[in-house]
PDB file of C-alpha atoms in Angstrom:
ATOM      1  CA  MET A   1       1.674 173.639 -69.046  1.00 72.00           C
ATOM      2  CA  THR A   2       1.351 173.555 -72.929  1.00 91.00           C
ATOM      3  CA  ALA A   3       1.639 169.886 -73.763  1.00 95.00           C
ATOM      4  CA  GLY A   4      -0.296 166.900 -72.634  1.00 97.00           C
ATOM      5  CA  LEU A   5       0.187 163.246 -73.474  1.00 97.00           C
ATOM      6  CA  ALA A   6      -2.005 160.330 -72.730  1.00 98.00           C
ATOM      7  CA  ILE A   7      -0.827 156.656 -72.851  1.00 98.00           C
ATOM      8  CA  ILE A   8      -3.509 154.071 -73.380  1.00 97.00           C
ATOM      9  CA  ALA A   9      -3.535 150.597 -74.605  1.00 95.00           C
ATOM     10  CA  THR A  10      -6.770 149.426 -76.337  1.00 93.00           C
ATOM     11  CA  PRO A  11      -7.590 147.400 -79.432  1.00 91.00           C
ATOM     12  CA  ARG A  12     -10.547 149.698 -80.172  1.00 89.00           C
ATOM     13  CA  ASN A  13     -10.588 152.974 -81.904  1.00 89.00           C
ATOM     14  CA  ASP A  14     -12.437 155.648 -79.966  1.00 89.00           C
ATOM     15  CA  GLY A  15     -13.169 153.261 -77.121  1.00 92.00           C
ATOM     16  CA  ASN A  16     -13.785 154.243 -73.599  1.00 95.00           C
ATOM     17  CA  SER A  17     -10.120 154.671 -72.832  1.00 95.00           C
ATOM     18  CA  GLU A  18      -9.521 156.956 -75.720  1.00 96.00           C
ATOM     19  CA  ILE A  19     -12.518 158.983 -75.186  1.00 96.00           C
ATOM     20  CA  ALA A  20     -11.580 159.638 -71.454  1.00 97.00           C
ATOM     21  CA  ALA A  21      -8.165 160.639 -72.681  1.00 97.00           C
ATOM     22  CA  LYS A  22      -9.798 163.150 -75.072  1.00 97.00           C
ATOM     23  CA  ILE A  23     -12.039 164.628 -72.376  1.00 97.00           C
ATOM     24  CA  ILE A  24      -8.982 165.202 -70.024  1.00 97.00           C
ATOM     25  CA  LEU A  25      -6.826 166.571 -72.599  1.00 97.00           C
ATOM     26  CA  ASP A  26      -9.524 169.125 -73.674  1.00 97.00           C
ATOM     27  CA  ALA A  27     -10.595 169.906 -69.968  1.00 96.00           C
ATOM     28  CA  ALA A  28      -6.962 170.591 -69.132  1.00 95.00           C
ATOM     29  CA  GLY A  29      -6.733 173.180 -71.827  1.00 94.00           C
ATOM     30  CA  PHE A  30      -3.317 172.022 -73.461  1.00 95.00           C
ATOM     31  CA  GLU A  31      -2.208 173.713 -76.484  1.00 94.00           C
ATOM     32  CA  HIS A  32      -0.579 170.507 -77.773  1.00 96.00           C
ATOM     33  CA  LYS A  33      -2.618 167.251 -77.249  1.00 96.00           C
ATOM     34  CA  SER A  34      -1.376 163.770 -77.975  1.00 97.00           C
ATOM     35  CA  ILE A  35      -2.363 160.316 -77.426  1.00 97.00           C
ATOM     36  CA  ILE A  36      -0.280 157.113 -77.768  1.00 97.00           C
ATOM     37  CA  ASN A  37      -2.125 153.932 -78.128  1.00 97.00           C
ATOM     38  CA  LEU A  38       0.401 151.062 -77.290  1.00 97.00           C
ATOM     39  CA  TYR A  39      -1.689 148.669 -79.267  1.00 96.00           C
ATOM     40  CA  ASP A  40      -0.645 150.713 -82.364  1.00 96.00           C
ATOM     41  CA  LEU A  41       3.147 150.300 -81.810  1.00 96.00           C
ATOM     42  CA  ASN A  42       5.900 147.667 -82.055  1.00 96.00           C
ATOM     43  CA  LEU A  43       6.557 146.552 -78.492  1.00 96.00           C
ATOM     44  CA  LYS A  44       8.646 143.595 -77.523  1.00 96.00           C
ATOM     45  CA  PRO A  45       9.304 141.877 -74.110  1.00 96.00           C
ATOM     46  CA  CYS A  46      12.147 142.972 -71.835  1.00 94.00           C
ATOM     47  CA  THR A  47      14.977 140.271 -72.168  1.00 93.00           C
ATOM     48  CA  ALA A  48      16.577 141.255 -68.865  1.00 89.00           C
ATOM     49  CA  CYS A  49      19.953 141.709 -70.381  1.00 87.00           C
ATOM     50  CA  TYR A  50      20.474 145.007 -68.335  1.00 86.00           C
ATOM     51  CA  SER A  51      22.439 146.525 -71.274  1.00 87.00           C
ATOM     52  CA  CYS A  52      20.510 149.797 -70.884  1.00 86.00           C
ATOM     53  CA  LEU A  53      22.212 150.182 -67.373  1.00 83.00           C
ATOM     54  CA  PHE A  54      25.659 150.297 -69.105  1.00 84.00           C
ATOM     55  CA  GLN A  55      25.083 151.855 -72.461  1.00 84.00           C
ATOM     56  CA  GLU A  56      22.781 154.391 -74.191  1.00 85.00           C
ATOM     57  CA  GLY A  57      19.573 153.213 -75.691  1.00 87.00           C
ATOM     58  CA  CYS A  58      18.163 149.729 -75.827  1.00 91.00           C
ATOM     59  CA  VAL A  59      19.397 146.625 -77.772  1.00 93.00           C
ATOM     60  CA  ILE A  60      15.802 145.864 -78.531  1.00 94.00           C
ATOM     61  CA  ASP A  61      14.634 147.481 -81.909  1.00 94.00           C
ATOM     62  CA  ASP A  62      11.133 148.645 -81.323  1.00 95.00           C
ATOM     63  CA  ASP A  63       9.125 151.686 -80.351  1.00 96.00           C
ATOM     64  CA  VAL A  64       9.756 151.892 -76.523  1.00 95.00           C
ATOM     65  CA  THR A  65      12.616 154.516 -76.890  1.00 94.00           C
ATOM     66  CA  TRP A  66      10.452 156.565 -79.103  1.00 95.00           C
ATOM     67  CA  ILE A  67       7.610 156.507 -76.415  1.00 96.00           C
ATOM     68  CA  LEU A  68       9.953 157.367 -73.630  1.00 94.00           C
ATOM     69  CA  LYS A  69      11.306 160.397 -75.743  1.00 94.00           C
ATOM     70  CA  LYS A  70       7.737 161.646 -76.082  1.00 95.00           C
ATOM     71  CA  ILE A  71       7.105 161.306 -72.329  1.00 95.00           C
ATOM     72  CA  ASP A  72      10.335 163.087 -71.615  1.00 94.00           C
ATOM     73  CA  GLU A  73       9.218 166.041 -73.702  1.00 94.00           C
ATOM     74  CA  THR A  74       5.759 166.460 -72.390  1.00 95.00           C
ATOM     75  CA  ASP A  75       4.558 168.694 -69.593  1.00 95.00           C
ATOM     76  CA  ALA A  76       1.781 166.365 -68.303  1.00 97.00           C
ATOM     77  CA  LEU A  77       0.775 162.644 -68.543  1.00 97.00           C
ATOM     78  CA  ILE A  78      -2.342 160.664 -68.587  1.00 98.00           C
ATOM     79  CA  PHE A  79      -2.165 156.994 -68.007  1.00 97.00           C
ATOM     80  CA  ILE A  80      -5.290 154.840 -68.718  1.00 97.00           C
ATOM     81  CA  SER A  81      -5.731 151.175 -68.614  1.00 95.00           C
ATOM     82  CA  ASN A  82      -8.743 148.964 -69.235  1.00 92.00           C
ATOM     83  CA  THR A  83      -9.064 146.008 -67.003  1.00 89.00           C
ATOM     84  CA  TYR A  84      -8.494 142.489 -68.377  1.00 88.00           C
ATOM     85  CA  PHE A  85      -8.795 139.517 -66.053  1.00 87.00           C
ATOM     86  CA  MET A  86      -8.891 141.569 -62.922  1.00 85.00           C
ATOM     87  CA  GLY A  87      -5.762 143.486 -63.710  1.00 88.00           C
ATOM     88  CA  ILE A  88      -3.659 145.885 -65.774  1.00 91.00           C
ATOM     89  CA  ASN A  89      -3.947 145.561 -69.577  1.00 90.00           C
ATOM     90  CA  GLY A  90      -1.241 143.070 -70.906  1.00 92.00           C
ATOM     91  CA  VAL A  91       0.153 145.544 -73.437  1.00 95.00           C
ATOM     92  CA  TRP A  92       0.597 148.134 -70.633  1.00 95.00           C
ATOM     93  CA  LYS A  93       2.533 145.632 -68.562  1.00 94.00           C
ATOM     94  CA  LEU A  94       4.767 144.722 -71.535  1.00 95.00           C
ATOM     95  CA  PHE A  95       5.652 148.501 -71.883  1.00 95.00           C
ATOM     96  CA  LEU A  96       6.219 148.934 -68.051  1.00 94.00           C
ATOM     97  CA  ASP A  97       8.542 145.996 -67.981  1.00 93.00           C
ATOM     98  CA  ARG A  98      10.910 148.056 -70.104  1.00 93.00           C
ATOM     99  CA  MET A  99      11.048 150.986 -67.604  1.00 89.00           C
ATOM    100  CA  LEU A 100      14.791 150.347 -66.558  1.00 85.00           C
ATOM    101  CA  LEU A 101      15.335 152.709 -69.616  1.00 87.00           C
ATOM    102  CA  LEU A 102      14.105 155.532 -67.399  1.00 84.00           C
ATOM    103  CA  ASN A 103      17.567 155.991 -66.075  1.00 79.00           C
ATOM    104  CA  GLN A 104      18.446 157.651 -69.445  1.00 84.00           C
ATOM    105  CA  TYR A 105      15.672 160.205 -69.342  1.00 85.00           C
ATOM    106  CA  LYS A 106      16.154 163.156 -66.877  1.00 82.00           C
ATOM    107  CA  ASN A 107      12.985 165.259 -67.517  1.00 87.00           C
ATOM    108  CA  ILE A 108      10.517 162.526 -66.546  1.00 90.00           C
ATOM    109  CA  LYS A 109      10.914 162.952 -62.873  1.00 88.00           C
ATOM    110  CA  ASN A 110       8.145 164.963 -61.136  1.00 90.00           C
ATOM    111  CA  THR A 111       6.074 165.219 -64.284  1.00 94.00           C
ATOM    112  CA  PRO A 112       2.327 165.612 -63.345  1.00 94.00           C
ATOM    113  CA  VAL A 113       0.190 162.515 -64.129  1.00 95.00           C
ATOM    114  CA  VAL A 114      -3.447 161.321 -63.631  1.00 95.00           C
ATOM    115  CA  LEU A 115      -4.404 157.719 -63.571  1.00 95.00           C
ATOM    116  CA  LEU A 116      -7.546 156.084 -64.809  1.00 95.00           C
ATOM    117  CA  ALA A 117      -8.673 152.471 -64.669  1.00 94.00           C
ATOM    118  CA  VAL A 118     -11.583 151.455 -66.784  1.00 94.00           C
ATOM    119  CA  SER A 119     -13.485 148.141 -66.019  1.00 91.00           C
ATOM    120  CA  GLY A 120     -16.855 146.567 -67.258  1.00 89.00           C
ATOM    121  CA  ILE A 121     -18.343 145.332 -63.975  1.00 88.00           C
ATOM    122  CA  LYS A 122     -19.025 147.166 -60.729  1.00 86.00           C
ATOM    123  CA  GLY A 123     -17.051 145.544 -57.891  1.00 80.00           C
ATOM    124  CA  TRP A 124     -14.690 143.810 -60.256  1.00 83.00           C
ATOM    125  CA  GLU A 125     -12.281 146.694 -60.852  1.00 81.00           C
ATOM    126  CA  GLY A 126      -9.335 144.415 -59.857  1.00 84.00           C
ATOM    127  CA  LEU A 127      -5.741 145.584 -59.334  1.00 86.00           C
ATOM    128  CA  THR A 128      -5.461 147.842 -62.325  1.00 91.00           C
ATOM    129  CA  LEU A 129      -5.421 151.123 -60.552  1.00 89.00           C
ATOM    130  CA  SER A 130      -3.083 149.950 -57.962  1.00 86.00           C
ATOM    131  CA  SER A 131      -0.683 148.610 -60.778  1.00 88.00           C
ATOM    132  CA  LEU A 132      -0.799 152.031 -62.468  1.00 91.00           C
ATOM    133  CA  ALA A 133      -0.201 153.787 -59.150  1.00 87.00           C
ATOM    134  CA  SER A 134       2.807 151.608 -58.294  1.00 84.00           C
ATOM    135  CA  ALA A 135       4.257 152.294 -61.745  1.00 88.00           C
ATOM    136  CA  ALA A 136       3.713 156.049 -61.542  1.00 89.00           C
ATOM    137  CA  PHE A 137       5.105 156.423 -57.974  1.00 84.00           C
ATOM    138  CA  SER A 138       8.138 154.184 -59.001  1.00 82.00           C
ATOM    139  CA  MET A 139       8.780 156.476 -62.074  1.00 86.00           C
ATOM    140  CA  GLU A 140       8.853 159.249 -59.472  1.00 85.00           C
ATOM    141  CA  LEU A 141       5.938 161.088 -61.151  1.00 90.00           C
ATOM    142  CA  ASP A 142       3.686 163.692 -59.575  1.00 90.00           C
ATOM    143  CA  VAL A 143       0.509 161.664 -59.149  1.00 89.00           C
ATOM    144  CA  ARG A 144      -2.412 164.305 -58.834  1.00 91.00           C
ATOM    145  CA  ALA A 145      -5.415 162.047 -59.179  1.00 91.00           C
ATOM    146  CA  GLU A 146      -6.567 158.418 -59.532  1.00 90.00           C
ATOM    147  CA  ALA A 147      -9.918 157.025 -60.437  1.00 92.00           C
ATOM    148  CA  ASP A 148     -11.786 153.804 -61.161  1.00 91.00           C
ATOM    149  CA  PHE A 149     -14.578 153.999 -63.693  1.00 94.00           C
ATOM    150  CA  VAL A 150     -17.040 151.350 -64.805  1.00 93.00           C
ATOM    151  CA  ALA A 151     -17.880 151.614 -68.548  1.00 93.00           C
ATOM    152  CA  THR A 152     -19.023 148.423 -70.023  1.00 90.00           C
ATOM    153  CA  LEU A 153     -20.348 149.357 -73.571  1.00 91.00           C
ATOM    154  CA  PRO A 154     -18.562 151.595 -76.145  1.00 89.00           C
ATOM    155  CA  GLY A 155     -19.188 155.236 -75.083  1.00 93.00           C
ATOM    156  CA  ASP A 156     -20.298 154.401 -71.549  1.00 94.00           C
ATOM    157  CA  ILE A 157     -17.375 156.432 -70.216  1.00 95.00           C
ATOM    158  CA  GLU A 158     -19.462 159.566 -71.070  1.00 95.00           C
ATOM    159  CA  ASN A 159     -21.549 158.641 -67.957  1.00 95.00           C
ATOM    160  CA  HIS A 160     -18.645 159.872 -65.878  1.00 96.00           C
ATOM    161  CA  LYS A 161     -17.810 162.991 -68.044  1.00 96.00           C
ATOM    162  CA  LYS A 162     -18.172 165.430 -65.248  1.00 95.00           C
ATOM    163  CA  GLN A 163     -15.745 163.581 -62.977  1.00 95.00           C
ATOM    164  CA  ILE A 164     -13.194 163.093 -65.789  1.00 96.00           C
ATOM    165  CA  ILE A 165     -13.535 166.805 -66.807  1.00 96.00           C
ATOM    166  CA  ASN A 166     -12.478 167.626 -63.114  1.00 95.00           C
ATOM    167  CA  ILE A 167      -9.633 165.256 -63.477  1.00 95.00           C
ATOM    168  CA  GLY A 168      -8.268 167.288 -66.370  1.00 96.00           C
ATOM    169  CA  LYS A 169      -8.586 170.406 -64.388  1.00 95.00           C
ATOM    170  CA  ILE A 170      -6.738 168.853 -61.459  1.00 95.00           C
ATOM    171  CA  LEU A 171      -3.944 167.826 -63.929  1.00 95.00           C
ATOM    172  CA  SER A 172      -3.715 171.218 -65.260  1.00 93.00           C
ATOM    173  CA  GLY A 173      -3.534 172.854 -61.725  1.00 90.00           C
ATOM    174  CA  GLU A 174      -6.969 174.744 -62.161  1.00 90.00           C
ATOM    175  CA  ILE A 175      -8.294 172.673 -59.316  1.00 88.00           C
ATOM    176  CA  LYS A 176      -6.027 171.855 -56.361  1.00 83.00           C
ATOM    177  CA  LYS A 177      -6.650 168.480 -54.716  1.00 73.00           C
ATOM    178  CA  GLU A 178      -4.745 167.356 -51.779  1.00 60.00           C
ATOM    179  CA  THR A 179      -3.642 163.672 -52.034  1.00 63.00           C
ATOM    180  CA  ASN A 180      -4.566 161.313 -49.145  1.00 63.00           C
ATOM    181  CA  HIS A 181      -1.142 159.676 -48.662  1.00 61.00           C
ATOM    182  CA  ASP A 182      -2.727 157.178 -46.176  1.00 66.00           C
ATOM    183  CA  GLU A 183      -4.289 155.451 -49.252  1.00 70.00           C
ATOM    184  CA  PHE A 184      -0.892 154.554 -50.552  1.00 72.00           C
ATOM    185  CA  CYS A 185       2.032 152.466 -49.598  1.00 76.00           C
ATOM    186  CA  ASN A 186       4.839 154.848 -48.292  1.00 70.00           C
ATOM    187  CA  PHE A 187       7.523 152.888 -50.232  1.00 71.00           C
ATOM    188  CA  CYS A 188       6.047 151.856 -53.621  1.00 70.00           C
ATOM    189  CA  GLY A 189       2.978 153.841 -54.005  1.00 70.00           C
ATOM    190  CA  SER A 190       0.465 150.795 -54.253  1.00 73.00           C
ATOM    191  CA  ASN A 191      -2.997 151.241 -52.753  1.00 73.00           C
ATOM    192  CA  CYS A 192      -3.451 147.416 -52.222  1.00 77.00           C
ATOM    193  CA  PHE A 193      -2.895 146.247 -48.689  1.00 80.00           C
ATOM    194  CA  LYS A 194      -3.191 143.014 -46.679  1.00 80.00           C
ATOM    195  CA  ILE A 195      -3.948 142.593 -43.047  1.00 81.00           C
ATOM    196  CA  SER A 196      -2.197 140.113 -41.023  1.00 76.00           C
ATOM    197  CA  ASN A 197      -1.851 139.646 -37.194  1.00 75.00           C
ATOM    198  CA  GLU A 198      -3.350 143.153 -36.686  1.00 75.00           C
ATOM    199  CA  THR A 199      -0.709 144.958 -39.021  1.00 83.00           C
ATOM    200  CA  VAL A 200      -1.239 146.345 -42.328  1.00 84.00           C
ATOM    201  CA  ASN A 201       1.169 145.655 -44.987  1.00 84.00           C
ATOM    202  CA  CYS A 202       1.589 146.457 -48.545  1.00 81.00           C
ATOM    203  CA  ALA A 203       0.426 143.644 -50.967  1.00 75.00           C
ATOM    204  CA  VAL A 204       3.022 144.542 -53.594  1.00 73.00           C
ATOM    205  CA  CYS A 205       6.200 145.276 -51.658  1.00 74.00           C
ATOM    206  CA  GLY A 206       5.346 143.643 -48.301  1.00 76.00           C
ATOM    207  CA  LYS A 207       6.462 146.786 -46.244  1.00 78.00           C
ATOM    208  CA  PRO A 208       4.379 147.952 -43.272  1.00 81.00           C
ATOM    209  CA  HIS A 209       2.074 150.770 -44.026  1.00 75.00           C
ATOM    210  CA  LYS A 210       2.555 153.943 -42.006  1.00 72.00           C
ATOM    211  CA  THR A 211      -0.382 156.438 -41.811  1.00 69.00           C
ATOM    212  CA  GLY A 212       0.219 160.194 -41.923  1.00 63.00           C
ATOM    213  CA  GLU A 213       3.530 159.971 -44.005  1.00 62.00           C
ATOM    214  CA  PRO A 214       4.026 160.893 -47.717  1.00 58.00           C
ATOM    215  CA  VAL A 215       4.969 158.354 -50.300  1.00 58.00           C
ATOM    216  CA  ILE A 216       8.825 158.358 -50.650  1.00 57.00           C
ATOM    217  CA  THR A 217       9.481 155.658 -53.323  1.00 55.00           C
ATOM    218  CA  ALA A 218      12.642 153.716 -54.122  1.00 54.00           C
ATOM    219  CA  ASN A 219      13.681 155.663 -57.170  1.00 61.00           C
ATOM    220  CA  TRP A 220      14.776 154.172 -60.483  1.00 63.00           C
ATOM    221  CA  SER A 221      18.320 155.473 -60.179  1.00 65.00           C
ATOM    222  CA  ASN A 222      18.870 153.553 -56.933  1.00 72.00           C
ATOM    223  CA  HIS A 223      17.367 150.499 -58.438  1.00 74.00           C
ATOM    224  CA  GLY A 224      19.655 150.888 -61.295  1.00 76.00           C
ATOM    225  CA  ASP A 225      22.601 151.138 -59.183  1.00 81.00           C
ATOM    226  CA  TRP A 226      21.585 147.912 -57.358  1.00 82.00           C
ATOM    227  CA  LEU A 227      21.177 145.997 -60.610  1.00 84.00           C
ATOM    228  CA  ARG A 228      24.653 147.171 -61.874  1.00 85.00           C
ATOM    229  CA  LYS A 229      26.183 145.605 -58.880  1.00 89.00           C
ATOM    230  CA  LYS A 230      24.212 142.464 -59.498  1.00 88.00           C
ATOM    231  CA  LYS A 231      25.441 142.366 -63.008  1.00 86.00           C
ATOM    232  CA  ASN A 232      29.027 142.788 -61.883  1.00 89.00           C
ATOM    233  CA  GLU A 233      28.384 139.957 -59.468  1.00 91.00           C
ATOM    234  CA  PHE A 234      27.064 137.703 -62.133  1.00 89.00           C
ATOM    235  CA  LEU A 235      30.219 138.272 -64.340  1.00 89.00           C
ATOM    236  CA  ALA A 236      32.402 137.335 -61.338  1.00 93.00           C
ATOM    237  CA  ARG A 237      30.390 134.257 -60.471  1.00 94.00           C
ATOM    238  CA  ARG A 238      29.597 133.132 -64.087  1.00 92.00           C
ATOM    239  CA  LYS A 239      31.322 129.716 -64.064  1.00 93.00           C
ATOM    240  CA  GLU A 240      29.867 128.940 -60.786  1.00 93.00           C
ATOM    241  CA  LEU A 241      26.290 129.831 -61.938  1.00 92.00           C
ATOM    242  CA  LEU A 242      26.824 128.135 -65.213  1.00 93.00           C
ATOM    243  CA  THR A 243      27.175 124.719 -63.522  1.00 93.00           C
ATOM    244  CA  ILE A 244      23.708 125.267 -61.817  1.00 93.00           C
ATOM    245  CA  HIS A 245      22.266 126.221 -65.231  1.00 92.00           C
ATOM    246  CA  ASN A 246      23.779 123.129 -66.927  1.00 92.00           C
ATOM    247  CA  ARG A 247      22.510 120.859 -64.244  1.00 92.00           C
ATOM    248  CA  TYR A 248      18.856 121.895 -64.872  1.00 93.00           C
ATOM    249  CA  ASN A 249      19.311 122.298 -68.598  1.00 92.00           C
ATOM    250  CA  LYS A 250      19.568 118.533 -68.999  1.00 89.00           C
ATOM    251  CA  LEU A 251      15.881 118.287 -67.867  1.00 91.00           C
ATOM    252  CA  LYS A 252      13.842 118.786 -71.008  1.00 91.00           C
ATOM    253  CA  TYR A 253      10.331 119.399 -69.782  1.00 92.00           C
ATOM    254  CA  LYS A 254       9.292 122.345 -71.876  1.00 89.00           C
ATOM    255  CA  ILE A 255       6.634 121.759 -74.441  1.00 90.00           C
ATOM    256  CA  LYS A 256       5.466 123.809 -77.491  1.00 88.00           C
ATOM    257  CA  PRO A 257       2.687 123.420 -80.225  1.00 89.00           C
ATOM    258  CA  ASP A 258       3.797 121.564 -83.397  1.00 86.00           C
ATOM    259  CA  LYS A 259       4.286 123.920 -86.221  1.00 82.00           C
ATOM    260  CA  GLY A 260       1.714 123.584 -88.873  1.00 73.00           C
ATOM    261  CA  VAL A 261      -0.738 121.526 -86.829  1.00 70.00           C
ATOM    262  CA  LYS A 262      -3.986 123.079 -86.213  1.00 72.00           C
ATOM    263  CA  ASN A 263      -5.007 123.441 -82.615  1.00 65.00           C
ATOM    264  CA  ASP A 264      -8.599 122.548 -82.092  1.00 63.00           C
TER     265      ASP A 264
END
């Protein structure tokens, strides 16, 4: 592997996420090393128009297709998110919500990836790593390592430098690490579970967890096929659905701040 690409989302230059990304890129020995900070780019929310399922590209004019082109061209990936309010960084989520576009990129599948979550308080790591895992498995990436790190102050991530270097070597293939599939949902790749009536179910997709079986995720192409059918169903039922829309559109409950008025 000659090219490694890290995706991070942080408002800080050379913060803990960026330092970890640089350690991994160096440890893996890539000839070409790149970091994309989602905070630096123009990203807009998905509008759920589904146009990307029927035509090339995206109708939204921003940097998401540029990011996916870079991901499509690289040999290995690093996903790092800091933890905000017990979960994945909001800018990361904004980007992941646009992943229906993956149907248009054929080289991303099976790309090696490592996942890192950075939080500030021990025991309050939240669902960040689980969210990254679900996203990576759904994207059909080759997840080689996952890790939670506590790094509160700028530069604290260096306290975990040895472990992070090993993650870089796992990514490059220098160190072989067997994934314990029992830690993940067999369907969506999440590592977050709920126990109910002596059964263990995935907290993300709700499916029962089966130990000893590999993760076989529902891939994006199948998901895209399902959405295309629903889009066609919408077109066939448009008049019927419009009557429901109009019934509730009469109820004007939404509120917004007044323009030009300072909010104290």
